[in-house]
PDB file of C-alpha atoms in Angstrom:
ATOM      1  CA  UNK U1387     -12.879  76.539  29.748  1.00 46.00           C
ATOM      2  CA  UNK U1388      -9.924  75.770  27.876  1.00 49.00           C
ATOM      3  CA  UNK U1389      -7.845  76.017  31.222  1.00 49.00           C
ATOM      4  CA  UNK U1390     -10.301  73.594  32.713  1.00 44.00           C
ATOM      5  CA  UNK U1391      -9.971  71.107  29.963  1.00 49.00           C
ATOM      6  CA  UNK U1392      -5.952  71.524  30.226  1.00 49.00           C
ATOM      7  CA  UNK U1393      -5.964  70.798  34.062  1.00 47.00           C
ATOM      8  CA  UNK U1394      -8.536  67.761  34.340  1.00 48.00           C
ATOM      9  CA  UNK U1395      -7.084  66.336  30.644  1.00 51.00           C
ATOM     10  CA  UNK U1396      -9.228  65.156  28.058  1.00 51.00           C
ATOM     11  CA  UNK U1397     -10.105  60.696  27.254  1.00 50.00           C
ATOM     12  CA  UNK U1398      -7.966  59.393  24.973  1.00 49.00           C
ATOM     13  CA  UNK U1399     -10.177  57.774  22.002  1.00 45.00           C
ATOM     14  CA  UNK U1400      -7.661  57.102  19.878  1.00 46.00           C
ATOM     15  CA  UNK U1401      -8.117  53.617  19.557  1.00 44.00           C
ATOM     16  CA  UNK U1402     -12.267  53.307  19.567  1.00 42.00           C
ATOM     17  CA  UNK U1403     -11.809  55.680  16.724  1.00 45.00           C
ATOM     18  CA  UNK U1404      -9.213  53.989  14.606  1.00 44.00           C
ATOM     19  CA  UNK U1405     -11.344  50.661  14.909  1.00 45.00           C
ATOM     20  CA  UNK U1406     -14.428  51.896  14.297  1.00 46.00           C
ATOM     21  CA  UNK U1407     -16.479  49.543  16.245  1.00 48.00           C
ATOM     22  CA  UNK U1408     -18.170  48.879  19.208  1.00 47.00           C
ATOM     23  CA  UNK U1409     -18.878  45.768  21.282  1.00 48.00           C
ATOM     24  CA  UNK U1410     -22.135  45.331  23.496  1.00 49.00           C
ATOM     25  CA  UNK U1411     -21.358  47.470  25.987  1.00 50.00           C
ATOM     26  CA  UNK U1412     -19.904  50.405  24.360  1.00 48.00           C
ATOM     27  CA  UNK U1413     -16.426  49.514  24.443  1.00 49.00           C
ATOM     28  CA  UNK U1414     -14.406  49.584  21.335  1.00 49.00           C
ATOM     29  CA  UNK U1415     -13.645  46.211  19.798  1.00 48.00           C
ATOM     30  CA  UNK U1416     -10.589  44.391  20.008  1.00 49.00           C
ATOM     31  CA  UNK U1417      -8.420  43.832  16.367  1.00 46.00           C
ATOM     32  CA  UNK U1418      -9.105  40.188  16.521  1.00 48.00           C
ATOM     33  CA  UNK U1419     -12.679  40.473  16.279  1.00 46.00           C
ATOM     34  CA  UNK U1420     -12.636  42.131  13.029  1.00 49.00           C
ATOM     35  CA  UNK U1421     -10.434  39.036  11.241  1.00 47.00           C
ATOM     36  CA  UNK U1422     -12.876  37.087   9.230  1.00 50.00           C
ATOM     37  CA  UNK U1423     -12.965  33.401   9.876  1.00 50.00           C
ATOM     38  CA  UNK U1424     -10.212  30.973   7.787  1.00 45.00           C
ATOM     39  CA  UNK U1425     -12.654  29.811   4.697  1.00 48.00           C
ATOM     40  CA  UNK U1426     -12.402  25.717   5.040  1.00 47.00           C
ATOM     41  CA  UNK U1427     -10.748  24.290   2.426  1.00 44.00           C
ATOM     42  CA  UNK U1428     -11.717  20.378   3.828  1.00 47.00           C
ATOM     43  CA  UNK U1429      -8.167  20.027   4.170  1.00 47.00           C
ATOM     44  CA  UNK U1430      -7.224  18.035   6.953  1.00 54.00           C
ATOM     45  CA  UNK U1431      -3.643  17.762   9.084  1.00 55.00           C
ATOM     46  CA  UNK U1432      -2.847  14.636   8.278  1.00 54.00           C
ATOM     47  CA  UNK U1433      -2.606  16.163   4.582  1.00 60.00           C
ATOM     48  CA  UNK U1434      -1.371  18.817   5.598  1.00 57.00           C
ATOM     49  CA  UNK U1435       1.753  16.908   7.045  1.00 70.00           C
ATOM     50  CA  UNK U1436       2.563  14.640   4.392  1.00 77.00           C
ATOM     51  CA  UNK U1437       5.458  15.592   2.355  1.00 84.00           C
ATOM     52  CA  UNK U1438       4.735  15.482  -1.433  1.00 87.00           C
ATOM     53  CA  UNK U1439       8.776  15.971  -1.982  1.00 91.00           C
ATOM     54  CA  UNK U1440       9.858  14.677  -4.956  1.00 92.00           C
ATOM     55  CA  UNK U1441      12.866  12.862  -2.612  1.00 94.00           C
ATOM     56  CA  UNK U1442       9.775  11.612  -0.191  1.00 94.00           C
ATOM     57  CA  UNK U1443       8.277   9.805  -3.782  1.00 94.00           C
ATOM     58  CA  UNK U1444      11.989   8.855  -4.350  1.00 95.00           C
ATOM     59  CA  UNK U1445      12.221   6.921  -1.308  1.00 96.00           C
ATOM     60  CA  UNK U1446       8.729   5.222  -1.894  1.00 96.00           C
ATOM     61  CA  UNK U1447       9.421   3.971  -4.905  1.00 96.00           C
ATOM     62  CA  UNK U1448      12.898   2.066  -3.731  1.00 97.00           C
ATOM     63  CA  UNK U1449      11.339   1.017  -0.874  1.00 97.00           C
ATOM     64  CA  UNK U1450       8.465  -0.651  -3.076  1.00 98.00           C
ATOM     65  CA  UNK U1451      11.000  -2.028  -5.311  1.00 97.00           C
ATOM     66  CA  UNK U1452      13.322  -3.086  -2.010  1.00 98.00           C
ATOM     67  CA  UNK U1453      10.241  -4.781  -1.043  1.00 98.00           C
ATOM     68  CA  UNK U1454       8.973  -6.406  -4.622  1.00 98.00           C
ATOM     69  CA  UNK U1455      12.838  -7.667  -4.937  1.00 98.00           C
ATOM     70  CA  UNK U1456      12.573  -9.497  -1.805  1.00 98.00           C
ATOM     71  CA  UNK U1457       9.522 -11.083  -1.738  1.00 98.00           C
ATOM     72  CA  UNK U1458      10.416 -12.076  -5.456  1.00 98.00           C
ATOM     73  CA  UNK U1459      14.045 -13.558  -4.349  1.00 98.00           C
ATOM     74  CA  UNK U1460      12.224 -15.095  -1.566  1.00 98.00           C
ATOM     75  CA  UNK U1461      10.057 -17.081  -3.832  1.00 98.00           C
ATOM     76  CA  UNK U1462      12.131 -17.537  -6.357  1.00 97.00           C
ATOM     77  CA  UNK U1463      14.489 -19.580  -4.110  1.00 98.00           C
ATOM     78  CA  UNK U1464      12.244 -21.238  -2.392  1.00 98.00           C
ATOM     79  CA  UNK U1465      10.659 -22.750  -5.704  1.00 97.00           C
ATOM     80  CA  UNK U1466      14.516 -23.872  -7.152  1.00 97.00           C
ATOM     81  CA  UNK U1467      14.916 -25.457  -3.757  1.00 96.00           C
ATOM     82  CA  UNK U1468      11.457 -27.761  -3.776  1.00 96.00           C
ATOM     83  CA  UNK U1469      12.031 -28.705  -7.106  1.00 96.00           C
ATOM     84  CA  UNK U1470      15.845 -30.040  -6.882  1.00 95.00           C
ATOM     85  CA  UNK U1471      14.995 -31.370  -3.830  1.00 94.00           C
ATOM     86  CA  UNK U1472      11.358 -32.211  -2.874  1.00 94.00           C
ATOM     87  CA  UNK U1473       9.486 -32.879  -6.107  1.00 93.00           C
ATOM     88  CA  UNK U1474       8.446 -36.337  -7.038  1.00 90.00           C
ATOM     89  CA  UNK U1475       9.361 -37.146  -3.177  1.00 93.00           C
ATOM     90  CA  UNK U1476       7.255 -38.222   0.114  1.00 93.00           C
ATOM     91  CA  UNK U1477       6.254 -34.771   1.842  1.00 94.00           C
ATOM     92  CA  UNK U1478       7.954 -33.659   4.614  1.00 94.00           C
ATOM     93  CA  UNK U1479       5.575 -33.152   8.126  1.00 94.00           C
ATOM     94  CA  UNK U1480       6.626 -29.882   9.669  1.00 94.00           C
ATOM     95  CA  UNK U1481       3.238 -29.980  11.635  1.00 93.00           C
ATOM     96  CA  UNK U1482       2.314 -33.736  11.726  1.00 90.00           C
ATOM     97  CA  UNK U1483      -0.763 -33.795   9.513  1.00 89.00           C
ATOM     98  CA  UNK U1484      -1.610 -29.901  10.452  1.00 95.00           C
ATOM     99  CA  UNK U1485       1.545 -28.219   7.693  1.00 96.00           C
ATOM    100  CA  UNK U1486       3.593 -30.670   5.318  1.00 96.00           C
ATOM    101  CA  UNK U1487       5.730 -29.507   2.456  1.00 96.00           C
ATOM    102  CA  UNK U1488       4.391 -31.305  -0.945  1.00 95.00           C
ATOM    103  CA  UNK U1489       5.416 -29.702  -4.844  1.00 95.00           C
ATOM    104  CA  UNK U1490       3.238 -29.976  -6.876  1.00 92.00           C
ATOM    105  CA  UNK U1491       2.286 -28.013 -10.153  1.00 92.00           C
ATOM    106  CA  UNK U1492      -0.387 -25.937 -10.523  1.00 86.00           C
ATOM    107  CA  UNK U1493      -1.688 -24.444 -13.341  1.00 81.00           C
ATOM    108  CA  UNK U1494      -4.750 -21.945 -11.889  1.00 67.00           C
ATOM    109  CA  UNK U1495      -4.845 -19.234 -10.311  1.00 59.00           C
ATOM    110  CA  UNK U1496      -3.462 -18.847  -6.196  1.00 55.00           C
ATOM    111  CA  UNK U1497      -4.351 -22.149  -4.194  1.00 54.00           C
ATOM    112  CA  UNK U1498      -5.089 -23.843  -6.905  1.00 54.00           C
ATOM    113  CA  UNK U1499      -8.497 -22.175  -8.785  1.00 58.00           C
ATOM    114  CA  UNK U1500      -9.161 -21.920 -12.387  1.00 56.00           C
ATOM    115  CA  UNK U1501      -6.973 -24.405 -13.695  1.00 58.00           C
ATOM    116  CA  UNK U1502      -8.403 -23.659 -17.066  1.00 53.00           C
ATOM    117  CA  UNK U1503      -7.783 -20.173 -17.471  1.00 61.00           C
ATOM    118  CA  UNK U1504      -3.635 -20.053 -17.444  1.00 73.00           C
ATOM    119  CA  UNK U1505      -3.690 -17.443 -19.989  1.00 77.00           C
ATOM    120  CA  UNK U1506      -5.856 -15.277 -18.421  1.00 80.00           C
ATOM    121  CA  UNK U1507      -4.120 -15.252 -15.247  1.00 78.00           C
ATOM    122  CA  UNK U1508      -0.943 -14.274 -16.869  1.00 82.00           C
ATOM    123  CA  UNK U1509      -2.634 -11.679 -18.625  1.00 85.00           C
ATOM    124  CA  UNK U1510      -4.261 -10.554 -15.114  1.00 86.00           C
ATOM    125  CA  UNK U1511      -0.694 -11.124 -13.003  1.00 87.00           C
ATOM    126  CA  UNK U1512       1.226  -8.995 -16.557  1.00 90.00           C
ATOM    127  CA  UNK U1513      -1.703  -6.113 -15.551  1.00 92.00           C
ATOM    128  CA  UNK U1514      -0.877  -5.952 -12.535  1.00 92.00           C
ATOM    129  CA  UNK U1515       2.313  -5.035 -12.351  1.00 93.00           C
ATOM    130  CA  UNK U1516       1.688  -2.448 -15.148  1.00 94.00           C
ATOM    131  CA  UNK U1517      -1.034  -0.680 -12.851  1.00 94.00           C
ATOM    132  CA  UNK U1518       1.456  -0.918  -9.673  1.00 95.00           C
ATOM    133  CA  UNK U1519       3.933   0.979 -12.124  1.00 92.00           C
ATOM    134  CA  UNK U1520       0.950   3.448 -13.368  1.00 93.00           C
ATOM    135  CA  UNK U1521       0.467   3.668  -9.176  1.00 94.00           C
ATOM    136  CA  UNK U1522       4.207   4.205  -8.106  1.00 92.00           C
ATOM    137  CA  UNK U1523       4.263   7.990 -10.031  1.00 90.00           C
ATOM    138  CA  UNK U1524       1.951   9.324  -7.466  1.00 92.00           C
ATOM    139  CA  UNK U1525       3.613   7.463  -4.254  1.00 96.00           C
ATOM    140  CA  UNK U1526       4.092   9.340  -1.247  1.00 96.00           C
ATOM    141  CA  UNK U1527       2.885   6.682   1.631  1.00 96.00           C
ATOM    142  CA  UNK U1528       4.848   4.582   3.379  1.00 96.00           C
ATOM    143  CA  UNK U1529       2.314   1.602   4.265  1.00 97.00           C
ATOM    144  CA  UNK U1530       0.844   1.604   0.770  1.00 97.00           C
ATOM    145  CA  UNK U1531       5.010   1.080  -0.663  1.00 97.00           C
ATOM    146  CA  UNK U1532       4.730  -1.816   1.242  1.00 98.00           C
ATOM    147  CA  UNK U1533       1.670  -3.444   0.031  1.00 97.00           C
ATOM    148  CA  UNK U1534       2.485  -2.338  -3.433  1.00 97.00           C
ATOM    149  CA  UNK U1535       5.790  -3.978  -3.380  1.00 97.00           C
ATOM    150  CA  UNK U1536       3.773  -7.458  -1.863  1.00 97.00           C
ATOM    151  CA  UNK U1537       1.625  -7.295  -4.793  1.00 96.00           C
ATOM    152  CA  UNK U1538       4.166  -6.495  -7.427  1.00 97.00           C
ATOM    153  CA  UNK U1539       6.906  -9.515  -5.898  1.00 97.00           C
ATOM    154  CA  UNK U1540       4.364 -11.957  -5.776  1.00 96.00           C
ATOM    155  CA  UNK U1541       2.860 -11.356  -9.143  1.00 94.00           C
ATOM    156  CA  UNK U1542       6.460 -11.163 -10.515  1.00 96.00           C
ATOM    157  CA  UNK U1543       7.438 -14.717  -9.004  1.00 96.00           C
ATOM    158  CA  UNK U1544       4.259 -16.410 -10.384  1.00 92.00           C
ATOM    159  CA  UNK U1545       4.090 -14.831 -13.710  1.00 93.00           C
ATOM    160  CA  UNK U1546       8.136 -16.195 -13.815  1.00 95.00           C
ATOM    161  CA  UNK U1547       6.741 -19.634 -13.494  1.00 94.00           C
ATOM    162  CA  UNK U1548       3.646 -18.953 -16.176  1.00 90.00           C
ATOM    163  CA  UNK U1549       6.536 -17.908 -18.218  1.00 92.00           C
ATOM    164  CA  UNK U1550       9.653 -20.327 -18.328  1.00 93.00           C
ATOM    165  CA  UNK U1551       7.801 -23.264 -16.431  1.00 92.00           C
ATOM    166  CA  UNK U1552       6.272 -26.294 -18.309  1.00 88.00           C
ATOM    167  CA  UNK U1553       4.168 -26.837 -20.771  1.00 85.00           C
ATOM    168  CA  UNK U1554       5.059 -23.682 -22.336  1.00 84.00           C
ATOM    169  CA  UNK U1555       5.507 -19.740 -22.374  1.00 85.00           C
ATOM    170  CA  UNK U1556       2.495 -18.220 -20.614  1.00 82.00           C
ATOM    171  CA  UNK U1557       0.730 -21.538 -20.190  1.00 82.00           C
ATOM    172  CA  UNK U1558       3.539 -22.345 -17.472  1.00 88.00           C
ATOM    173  CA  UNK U1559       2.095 -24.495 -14.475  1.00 90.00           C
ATOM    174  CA  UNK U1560       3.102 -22.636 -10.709  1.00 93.00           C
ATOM    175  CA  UNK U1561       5.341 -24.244  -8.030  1.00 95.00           C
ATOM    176  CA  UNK U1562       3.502 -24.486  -4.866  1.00 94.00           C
ATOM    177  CA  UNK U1563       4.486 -26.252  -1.549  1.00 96.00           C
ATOM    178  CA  UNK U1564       3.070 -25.200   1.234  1.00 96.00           C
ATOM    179  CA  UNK U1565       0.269 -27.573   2.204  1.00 95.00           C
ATOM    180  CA  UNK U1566      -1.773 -26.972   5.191  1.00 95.00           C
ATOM    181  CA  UNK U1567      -4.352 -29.156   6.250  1.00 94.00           C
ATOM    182  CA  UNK U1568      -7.863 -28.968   4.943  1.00 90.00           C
ATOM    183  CA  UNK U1569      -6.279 -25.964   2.382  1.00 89.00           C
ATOM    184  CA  UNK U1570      -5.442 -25.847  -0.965  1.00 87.00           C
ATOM    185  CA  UNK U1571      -1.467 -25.705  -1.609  1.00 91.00           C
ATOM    186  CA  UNK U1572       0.345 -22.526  -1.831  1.00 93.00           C
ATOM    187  CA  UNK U1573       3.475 -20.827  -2.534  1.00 95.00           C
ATOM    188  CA  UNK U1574       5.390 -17.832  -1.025  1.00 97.00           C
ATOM    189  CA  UNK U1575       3.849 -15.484  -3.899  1.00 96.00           C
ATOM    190  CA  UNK U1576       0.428 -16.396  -3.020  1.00 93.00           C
ATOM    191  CA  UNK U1577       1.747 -15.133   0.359  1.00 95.00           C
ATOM    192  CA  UNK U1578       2.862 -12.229  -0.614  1.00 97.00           C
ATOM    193  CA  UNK U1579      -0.142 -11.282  -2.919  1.00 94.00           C
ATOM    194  CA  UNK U1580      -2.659 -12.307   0.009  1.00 94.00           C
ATOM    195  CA  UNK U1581      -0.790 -10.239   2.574  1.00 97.00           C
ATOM    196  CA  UNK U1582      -0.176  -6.852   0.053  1.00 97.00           C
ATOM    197  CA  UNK U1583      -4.328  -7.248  -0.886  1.00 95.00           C
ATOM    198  CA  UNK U1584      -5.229  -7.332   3.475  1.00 96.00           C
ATOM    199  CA  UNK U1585      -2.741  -4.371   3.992  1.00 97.00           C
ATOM    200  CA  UNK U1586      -4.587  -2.699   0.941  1.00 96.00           C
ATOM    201  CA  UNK U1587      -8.001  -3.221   2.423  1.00 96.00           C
ATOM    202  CA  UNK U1588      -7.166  -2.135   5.903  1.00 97.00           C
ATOM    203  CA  UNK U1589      -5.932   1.394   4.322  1.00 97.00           C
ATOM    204  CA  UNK U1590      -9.140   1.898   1.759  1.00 94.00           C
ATOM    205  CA  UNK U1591     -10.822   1.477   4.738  1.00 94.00           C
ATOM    206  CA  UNK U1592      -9.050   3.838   7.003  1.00 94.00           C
ATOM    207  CA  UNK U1593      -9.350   6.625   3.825  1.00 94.00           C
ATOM    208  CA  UNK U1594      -5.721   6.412   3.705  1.00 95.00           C
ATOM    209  CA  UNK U1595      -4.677   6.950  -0.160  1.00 95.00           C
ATOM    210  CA  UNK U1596      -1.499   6.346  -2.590  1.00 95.00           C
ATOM    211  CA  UNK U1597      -0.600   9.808  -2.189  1.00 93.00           C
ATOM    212  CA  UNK U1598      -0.805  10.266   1.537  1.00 91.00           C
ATOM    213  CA  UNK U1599      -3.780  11.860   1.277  1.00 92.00           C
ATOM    214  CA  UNK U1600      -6.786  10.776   4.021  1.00 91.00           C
ATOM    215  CA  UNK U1601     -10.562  10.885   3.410  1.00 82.00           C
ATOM    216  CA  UNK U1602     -12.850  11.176   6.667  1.00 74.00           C
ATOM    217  CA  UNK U1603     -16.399  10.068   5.783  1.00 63.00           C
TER     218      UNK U1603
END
């Protein structure tokens, strides 16, 4: 018997013994069906590919700042130039009666609301910028840099005028210029304010935070 066993040569169950297992049909089970299923974390791979480098926040941050400094310069010059040269004059058409360019003071709020409460929109614009600060340790996207540094240049260039502008410090009255037609009269802080808060909205809304991180509902 041995001799016959020898000659024909006996299965080799090596491997449906070392796994253990069977499938349906009898036949030993691969390796990869015995690896449990990764546990999800809710982690997605647009998280997964931001990086949370402390040179990535870095580079926010001056591009934020690169951004605040220009909108702020932007403004700044703009307002010097109306006042040595278009204030207490005719406006200028640039659109017929569609777009002229008319200074006058205002003391509310962007385009010309709230009048009454100069203090308080200091005190809001001063906030601001303190929560954009607060906001810029945790920076790691590149769109939100962007609107952050809108926000923080235009509230920067107004709360300059609230501040050194007449009648006095923090009761200052704003520089605006820009007058469409059937709109109230703005500056290029208003600008950048309004454009920063749109580009704000349009990433709450695609889940897209501060950090890079992005929340599917």
């Amino acid at each position: 018997m041995a001799e016959a066993e020898r000659i024909i040569g006996t299965p080799d169950i090596t491997g449906a013994e070392g796994s253990g297992e069977t499938g349906p049909d009898g036949a030993a089970a691969s390796p990869d069906s015995a690896v449990p299923p990764t546990p999800d974390t809710g982690a997605t791979a647009a998280d997964a590919a931001v990086d949370r480098s402390p040179a990535t926040r870095r580079r926010r941050i001056i591009l934020l700042f690169c951004v605040a400094v220009v909108a702020y310069l932007l403004d700044l010059g703009s307002k010097m130039l109306v006042v040595a040269k278009l204030e207490h004059q005719e406006p200028i058409e640039l659109l017929g009666d569609w777009l002229k360019l008319d200074a006058i003071r205002n003391a509310g709020a962007a385009f010309g609301f709230g009048e009454a409460f100069t203090i308080i929109f200091t005190i809001i614009a001063a906030t601001v910028i303190v929560v954009i600060a607060r906001i810029a340790r945790k920076l790691y996207s590149l769109p939100w840099a962007i609107a952050l540094g809108l926000l923080l240049g235009g509230a920067l260039g107004n709360l300059t005028d609230r501040i050194f502008r007449a009648p006095g410090v923090f009761e200052g009255a704003v520089v605006d210029f820009i007058a469409p037609a059937h709109f109230a009269v703005f500056n290029l802080a208003d600008s950048a304010i309004v454009c920063g808060g749109i580009l704000i909205v349009l990433l709450s809304f695609k889940g897209l935070d501060p950090d890079g991180a992005v929340h599917k509902d």
